Amino acid sequence: MSVTRRVPALFALATVLTLVAYPTGWHVHVFLLANLLFAGLVGLDVLLTPRGKIFHLQWAFKRSDNLYFKAENDVGLYVHNISKHRLYTEVLIGMGDAGRFFRTVSSDMVHYLDSGEEKLFTYTTVPAKRGQFTFNEVFVRYRGVLGFCVKHITLPYHASFKVYPNVRDLSKFRLMMQKSRLLPQGDKAIKTFGVGTEFESLRTYVEGDDYRKINWPATAREGKLIVNQYRVERNQPVYILLDCARPMSYSVGGYKKLDYAINAALILSDIVNQQGDQAGLLAFDETVTAHVKPGKGAGHRNLLMETLYAIEGNRQTADYAGAFKTLCDKQKRRSLVFIFTDFEILEEAEELIANMAILKRRHMPFVVFMENEALSAMAAPTSRRENRKEYYLRETAEEFVSERKKIFRKLNAMRIPNVESTAENFAVAAVNRYIQLSR
């Protein structure tokens, strides 16, 4: 229990009355009488104010029963005042150690509750971590009937929440797909290698067409160059290989790289299904930790969501050879494979390149790297005068950036498409490339 600001004000008033009565000689009596009176009011308030289980609680959600990573989620709690008094009530959610993963954006958790009234207390929170969290208690503070004391009670109330990857932006990506255009990132078209296609029709040759598509029998018959026109095969498997090892465990802007990659995986799989293809998932670090066969439909989307929300990274070295071999064993049909990964040291990238041949023999791989934004910023030239420490830091950063570019050139030489993207645009980069490859 504690007291309100009214109590210090009362005793300050007692002091003023004592000073006023000082010339009369009654100041001692006034001081004692005023303090006893005010102390009695506080004691009476403590006695009159009910205690114990005078509130009933019930969780409520404004939008959905799920919370979403890195998105504003509105959470509510119905509080029912079963006492006979009108109480000024404040509610706090006991999150324990999980509290550090939730940032409160706005709160409406203080209300007057009349006797028998039930009211919704709400707050908006932004989770910074995926997974399942359990809140075991609710703290309630309510002001006394006379307004002099504040009583505190802890109510045991078990509630479990799942924080899923953020799907709030899916509608934006779906709209872009319906309009058959790329997302706004300024990417140029890239050459595709080995994409499965189906014959669609014949048309007249135009400058720039691939000579290998010329239909010679039709050309001889028509007396002009005729080419085959193809469309990309639908219902093709599209796998997402999600690297959960050490390089993806570092943070960018307060969130782990892995969380950005998981959001991108969820968005890309949804777009793949919207296009009529089948989306599959394989997550790995030093071992394969999750596998979802290619599929589509609402049930498959929910399975992907449940799988992705529970994925945890670690600081081990990724076993690319094991992951690629597992995929080739499980998926016999040629597939488009997106690899979401990154590297901090050249040895990790060299390991990826050395084992890429395993995957390329059976599938069409595409690598999406997450840019090291801090490294890029450090390597950026500056016009101001640098001290010795800043100069050496920039030189070292430039060397690392140059080595990263060598890795990209090696992949290009192997005819393996790849792209480097910032964490914020990771989903955009993946979807753009899928659109380009599936046209």
PDB file of N, CA and C in Angstrom, residues 215-265:
ATOM      1  N   ASN A 215      11.670 -21.350 -84.515  1.00  0.00           N
ATOM      2  CA  ASN A 215      11.023 -22.585 -84.966  1.00  0.00           C
ATOM      3  C   ASN A 215      11.265 -22.706 -86.471  1.00  0.00           C
ATOM      4  N   TRP A 216      12.236 -23.545 -86.872  1.00  0.00           N
ATOM      5  CA  TRP A 216      12.659 -23.598 -88.269  1.00  0.00           C
ATOM      6  C   TRP A 216      11.590 -24.180 -89.192  1.00  0.00           C
ATOM      7  N   PRO A 217      10.864 -25.202 -88.819  1.00  0.00           N
ATOM      8  CA  PRO A 217       9.788 -25.669 -89.710  1.00  0.00           C
ATOM      9  C   PRO A 217       8.739 -24.585 -89.971  1.00  0.00           C
ATOM     10  N   ALA A 218       8.346 -23.847 -88.912  1.00  0.00           N
ATOM     11  CA  ALA A 218       7.359 -22.775 -89.097  1.00  0.00           C
ATOM     12  C   ALA A 218       7.950 -21.636 -89.908  1.00  0.00           C
ATOM     13  N   THR A 219       9.253 -21.380 -89.743  1.00  0.00           N
ATOM     14  CA  THR A 219       9.919 -20.322 -90.507  1.00  0.00           C
ATOM     15  C   THR A 219       9.926 -20.657 -91.987  1.00  0.00           C
ATOM     16  N   ALA A 220      10.216 -21.922 -92.325  1.00  0.00           N
ATOM     17  CA  ALA A 220      10.235 -22.341 -93.731  1.00  0.00           C
ATOM     18  C   ALA A 220       8.837 -22.272 -94.338  1.00  0.00           C
ATOM     19  N   ARG A 221       7.847 -22.612 -93.546  1.00  0.00           N
ATOM     20  CA  ARG A 221       6.475 -22.600 -94.031  1.00  0.00           C
ATOM     21  C   ARG A 221       5.952 -21.190 -94.277  1.00  0.00           C
ATOM     22  N   GLU A 222       6.303 -20.263 -93.378  1.00  0.00           N
ATOM     23  CA  GLU A 222       5.785 -18.898 -93.453  1.00  0.00           C
ATOM     24  C   GLU A 222       6.661 -17.979 -94.282  1.00  0.00           C
ATOM     25  N   GLY A 223       7.914 -18.358 -94.531  1.00  0.00           N
ATOM     26  CA  GLY A 223       8.816 -17.508 -95.290  1.00  0.00           C
ATOM     27  C   GLY A 223       9.357 -16.346 -94.496  1.00  0.00           C
ATOM     28  N   LYS A 224       9.238 -16.393 -93.191  1.00  0.00           N
ATOM     29  CA  LYS A 224       9.810 -15.365 -92.305  1.00  0.00           C
ATOM     30  C   LYS A 224      10.139 -16.030 -90.978  1.00  0.00           C
ATOM     31  N   LEU A 225      10.991 -15.343 -90.202  1.00  0.00           N
ATOM     32  CA  LEU A 225      11.431 -15.938 -88.942  1.00  0.00           C
ATOM     33  C   LEU A 225      10.269 -16.025 -87.951  1.00  0.00           C
ATOM     34  N   ILE A 226      10.058 -17.237 -87.427  1.00  0.00           N
ATOM     35  CA  ILE A 226       9.020 -17.488 -86.431  1.00  0.00           C
ATOM     36  C   ILE A 226       9.706 -18.075 -85.192  1.00  0.00           C
ATOM     37  N   VAL A 227       9.318 -17.582 -84.033  1.00  0.00           N
ATOM     38  CA  VAL A 227       9.918 -18.077 -82.786  1.00  0.00           C
ATOM     39  C   VAL A 227       8.842 -18.703 -81.914  1.00  0.00           C
ATOM     40  N   ASN A 228       9.298 -19.633 -81.091  1.00  0.00           N
ATOM     41  CA  ASN A 228       8.409 -20.226 -80.085  1.00  0.00           C
ATOM     42  C   ASN A 228       8.263 -19.260 -78.917  1.00  0.00           C
ATOM     43  N   GLN A 229       7.064 -19.122 -78.448  1.00  0.00           N
ATOM     44  CA  GLN A 229       6.818 -18.292 -77.257  1.00  0.00           C
ATOM     45  C   GLN A 229       6.467 -19.222 -76.113  1.00  0.00           C
ATOM     46  N   TYR A 230       7.164 -19.005 -74.998  1.00  0.00           N
ATOM     47  CA  TYR A 230       6.987 -19.897 -73.856  1.00  0.00           C
ATOM     48  C   TYR A 230       6.372 -19.136 -72.689  1.00  0.00           C
ATOM     49  N   ARG A 231       5.777 -19.901 -71.835  1.00  0.00           N
ATOM     50  CA  ARG A 231       5.331 -19.343 -70.556  1.00  0.00           C
ATOM     51  C   ARG A 231       5.974 -20.171 -69.446  1.00  0.00           C
ATOM     52  N   VAL A 232       6.172 -19.533 -68.341  1.00  0.00           N
ATOM     53  CA  VAL A 232       6.810 -20.241 -67.226  1.00  0.00           C
ATOM     54  C   VAL A 232       5.865 -21.320 -66.704  1.00  0.00           C
ATOM     55  N   GLU A 233       6.419 -22.454 -66.432  1.00  0.00           N
ATOM     56  CA  GLU A 233       5.634 -23.578 -65.924  1.00  0.00           C
ATOM     57  C   GLU A 233       5.031 -23.219 -64.571  1.00  0.00           C
ATOM     58  N   ARG A 234       3.753 -23.436 -64.435  1.00  0.00           N
ATOM     59  CA  ARG A 234       3.088 -23.195 -63.166  1.00  0.00           C
ATOM     60  C   ARG A 234       3.131 -24.454 -62.295  1.00  0.00           C
ATOM     61  N   ASN A 235       2.770 -24.278 -61.072  1.00  0.00           N
ATOM     62  CA  ASN A 235       2.749 -25.378 -60.103  1.00  0.00           C
ATOM     63  C   ASN A 235       4.137 -25.958 -59.877  1.00  0.00           C
ATOM     64  N   GLN A 236       5.178 -25.158 -60.161  1.00  0.00           N
ATOM     65  CA  GLN A 236       6.541 -25.624 -59.946  1.00  0.00           C
ATOM     66  C   GLN A 236       6.919 -25.443 -58.478  1.00  0.00           C
ATOM     67  N   PRO A 237       7.776 -26.296 -57.934  1.00  0.00           N
ATOM     68  CA  PRO A 237       8.214 -26.144 -56.548  1.00  0.00           C
ATOM     69  C   PRO A 237       9.183 -24.967 -56.409  1.00  0.00           C
ATOM     70  N   VAL A 238       8.973 -24.168 -55.405  1.00  0.00           N
ATOM     71  CA  VAL A 238       9.884 -23.073 -55.070  1.00  0.00           C
ATOM     72  C   VAL A 238      10.279 -23.256 -53.609  1.00  0.00           C
ATOM     73  N   TYR A 239      11.540 -23.578 -53.385  1.00  0.00           N
ATOM     74  CA  TYR A 239      12.032 -23.829 -52.032  1.00  0.00           C
ATOM     75  C   TYR A 239      12.712 -22.572 -51.471  1.00  0.00           C
ATOM     76  N   ILE A 240      12.551 -22.374 -50.188  1.00  0.00           N
ATOM     77  CA  ILE A 240      13.278 -21.329 -49.465  1.00  0.00           C
ATOM     78  C   ILE A 240      14.201 -22.010 -48.471  1.00  0.00           C
ATOM     79  N   LEU A 241      15.507 -21.838 -48.661  1.00  0.00           N
ATOM     80  CA  LEU A 241      16.500 -22.359 -47.727  1.00  0.00           C
ATOM     81  C   LEU A 241      16.895 -21.232 -46.788  1.00  0.00           C
ATOM     82  N   LEU A 242      16.612 -21.415 -45.527  1.00  0.00           N
ATOM     83  CA  LEU A 242      16.789 -20.364 -44.529  1.00  0.00           C
ATOM     84  C   LEU A 242      17.984 -20.676 -43.643  1.00  0.00           C
ATOM     85  N   ASP A 243      19.034 -19.890 -43.789  1.00  0.00           N
ATOM     86  CA  ASP A 243      20.242 -20.046 -42.979  1.00  0.00           C
ATOM     87  C   ASP A 243      19.986 -19.451 -41.600  1.00  0.00           C
ATOM     88  N   CYS A 244      20.069 -20.280 -40.554  1.00  0.00           N
ATOM     89  CA  CYS A 244      19.816 -19.824 -39.183  1.00  0.00           C
ATOM     90  C   CYS A 244      21.090 -19.805 -38.341  1.00  0.00           C
ATOM     91  N   ALA A 245      22.246 -19.848 -38.992  1.00  0.00           N
ATOM     92  CA  ALA A 245      23.510 -19.959 -38.268  1.00  0.00           C
ATOM     93  C   ALA A 245      24.063 -18.589 -37.863  1.00  0.00           C
ATOM     94  N   ARG A 246      25.314 -18.578 -37.480  1.00  0.00           N
ATOM     95  CA  ARG A 246      25.919 -17.438 -36.802  1.00  0.00           C
ATOM     96  C   ARG A 246      25.781 -16.088 -37.522  1.00  0.00           C
ATOM     97  N   PRO A 247      26.083 -15.972 -38.818  1.00  0.00           N
ATOM     98  CA  PRO A 247      25.998 -14.645 -39.447  1.00  0.00           C
ATOM     99  C   PRO A 247      24.596 -14.020 -39.387  1.00  0.00           C
ATOM    100  N   MET A 248      23.557 -14.869 -39.319  1.00  0.00           N
ATOM    101  CA  MET A 248      22.194 -14.356 -39.280  1.00  0.00           C
ATOM    102  C   MET A 248      21.735 -14.039 -37.866  1.00  0.00           C
ATOM    103  N   SER A 249      22.599 -14.256 -36.879  1.00  0.00           N
ATOM    104  CA  SER A 249      22.222 -13.998 -35.486  1.00  0.00           C
ATOM    105  C   SER A 249      22.512 -12.569 -35.058  1.00  0.00           C
ATOM    106  N   TYR A 250      23.234 -11.811 -35.891  1.00  0.00           N
ATOM    107  CA  TYR A 250      23.565 -10.433 -35.537  1.00  0.00           C
ATOM    108  C   TYR A 250      22.359  -9.521 -35.754  1.00  0.00           C
ATOM    109  N   SER A 251      22.375  -8.384 -35.083  1.00  0.00           N
ATOM    110  CA  SER A 251      21.228  -7.477 -35.120  1.00  0.00           C
ATOM    111  C   SER A 251      21.449  -6.325 -36.089  1.00  0.00           C
ATOM    112  N   VAL A 252      20.344  -5.895 -36.680  1.00  0.00           N
ATOM    113  CA  VAL A 252      20.322  -4.722 -37.548  1.00  0.00           C
ATOM    114  C   VAL A 252      19.126  -3.877 -37.121  1.00  0.00           C
ATOM    115  N   GLY A 253      19.389  -2.661 -36.662  1.00  0.00           N
ATOM    116  CA  GLY A 253      18.294  -1.795 -36.246  1.00  0.00           C
ATOM    117  C   GLY A 253      17.508  -2.333 -35.069  1.00  0.00           C
ATOM    118  N   GLY A 254      18.158  -3.107 -34.205  1.00  0.00           N
ATOM    119  CA  GLY A 254      17.482  -3.629 -33.027  1.00  0.00           C
ATOM    120  C   GLY A 254      16.816  -4.979 -33.219  1.00  0.00           C
ATOM    121  N   TYR A 255      16.860  -5.522 -34.427  1.00  0.00           N
ATOM    122  CA  TYR A 255      16.244  -6.821 -34.707  1.00  0.00           C
ATOM    123  C   TYR A 255      17.273  -7.738 -35.369  1.00  0.00           C
ATOM    124  N   LYS A 256      17.144  -9.025 -35.130  1.00  0.00           N
ATOM    125  CA  LYS A 256      18.095  -9.979 -35.706  1.00  0.00           C
ATOM    126  C   LYS A 256      17.883 -10.108 -37.211  1.00  0.00           C
ATOM    127  N   LYS A 257      18.996 -10.355 -37.906  1.00  0.00           N
ATOM    128  CA  LYS A 257      18.911 -10.595 -39.349  1.00  0.00           C
ATOM    129  C   LYS A 257      17.977 -11.765 -39.647  1.00  0.00           C
ATOM    130  N   LEU A 258      18.015 -12.775 -38.800  1.00  0.00           N
ATOM    131  CA  LEU A 258      17.178 -13.948 -39.017  1.00  0.00           C
ATOM    132  C   LEU A 258      15.698 -13.589 -39.029  1.00  0.00           C
ATOM    133  N   ASP A 259      15.298 -12.651 -38.180  1.00  0.00           N
ATOM    134  CA  ASP A 259      13.892 -12.263 -38.143  1.00  0.00           C
ATOM    135  C   ASP A 259      13.472 -11.575 -39.436  1.00  0.00           C
ATOM    136  N   TYR A 260      14.354 -10.736 -39.981  1.00  0.00           N
ATOM    137  CA  TYR A 260      14.055 -10.133 -41.284  1.00  0.00           C
ATOM    138  C   TYR A 260      13.922 -11.217 -42.352  1.00  0.00           C
ATOM    139  N   ALA A 261      14.820 -12.209 -42.308  1.00  0.00           N
ATOM    140  CA  ALA A 261      14.793 -13.278 -43.301  1.00  0.00           C
ATOM    141  C   ALA A 261      13.537 -14.133 -43.161  1.00  0.00           C
ATOM    142  N   ILE A 262      13.106 -14.373 -41.937  1.00  0.00           N
ATOM    143  CA  ILE A 262      11.888 -15.167 -41.720  1.00  0.00           C
ATOM    144  C   ILE A 262      10.671 -14.431 -42.256  1.00  0.00           C
ATOM    145  N   ASN A 263      10.598 -13.124 -42.016  1.00  0.00           N
ATOM    146  CA  ASN A 263       9.488 -12.346 -42.585  1.00  0.00           C
ATOM    147  C   ASN A 263       9.499 -12.429 -44.111  1.00  0.00           C
ATOM    148  N   ALA A 264      10.694 -12.318 -44.687  1.00  0.00           N
ATOM    149  CA  ALA A 264      10.808 -12.401 -46.145  1.00  0.00           C
ATOM    150  C   ALA A 264      10.390 -13.782 -46.643  1.00  0.00           C
ATOM    151  N   ALA A 265      10.750 -14.831 -45.903  1.00  0.00           N
ATOM    152  CA  ALA A 265      10.376 -16.187 -46.293  1.00  0.00           C
ATOM    153  C   ALA A 265       8.865 -16.361 -46.287  1.00  0.00           C
TER     154      ALA A 265
END
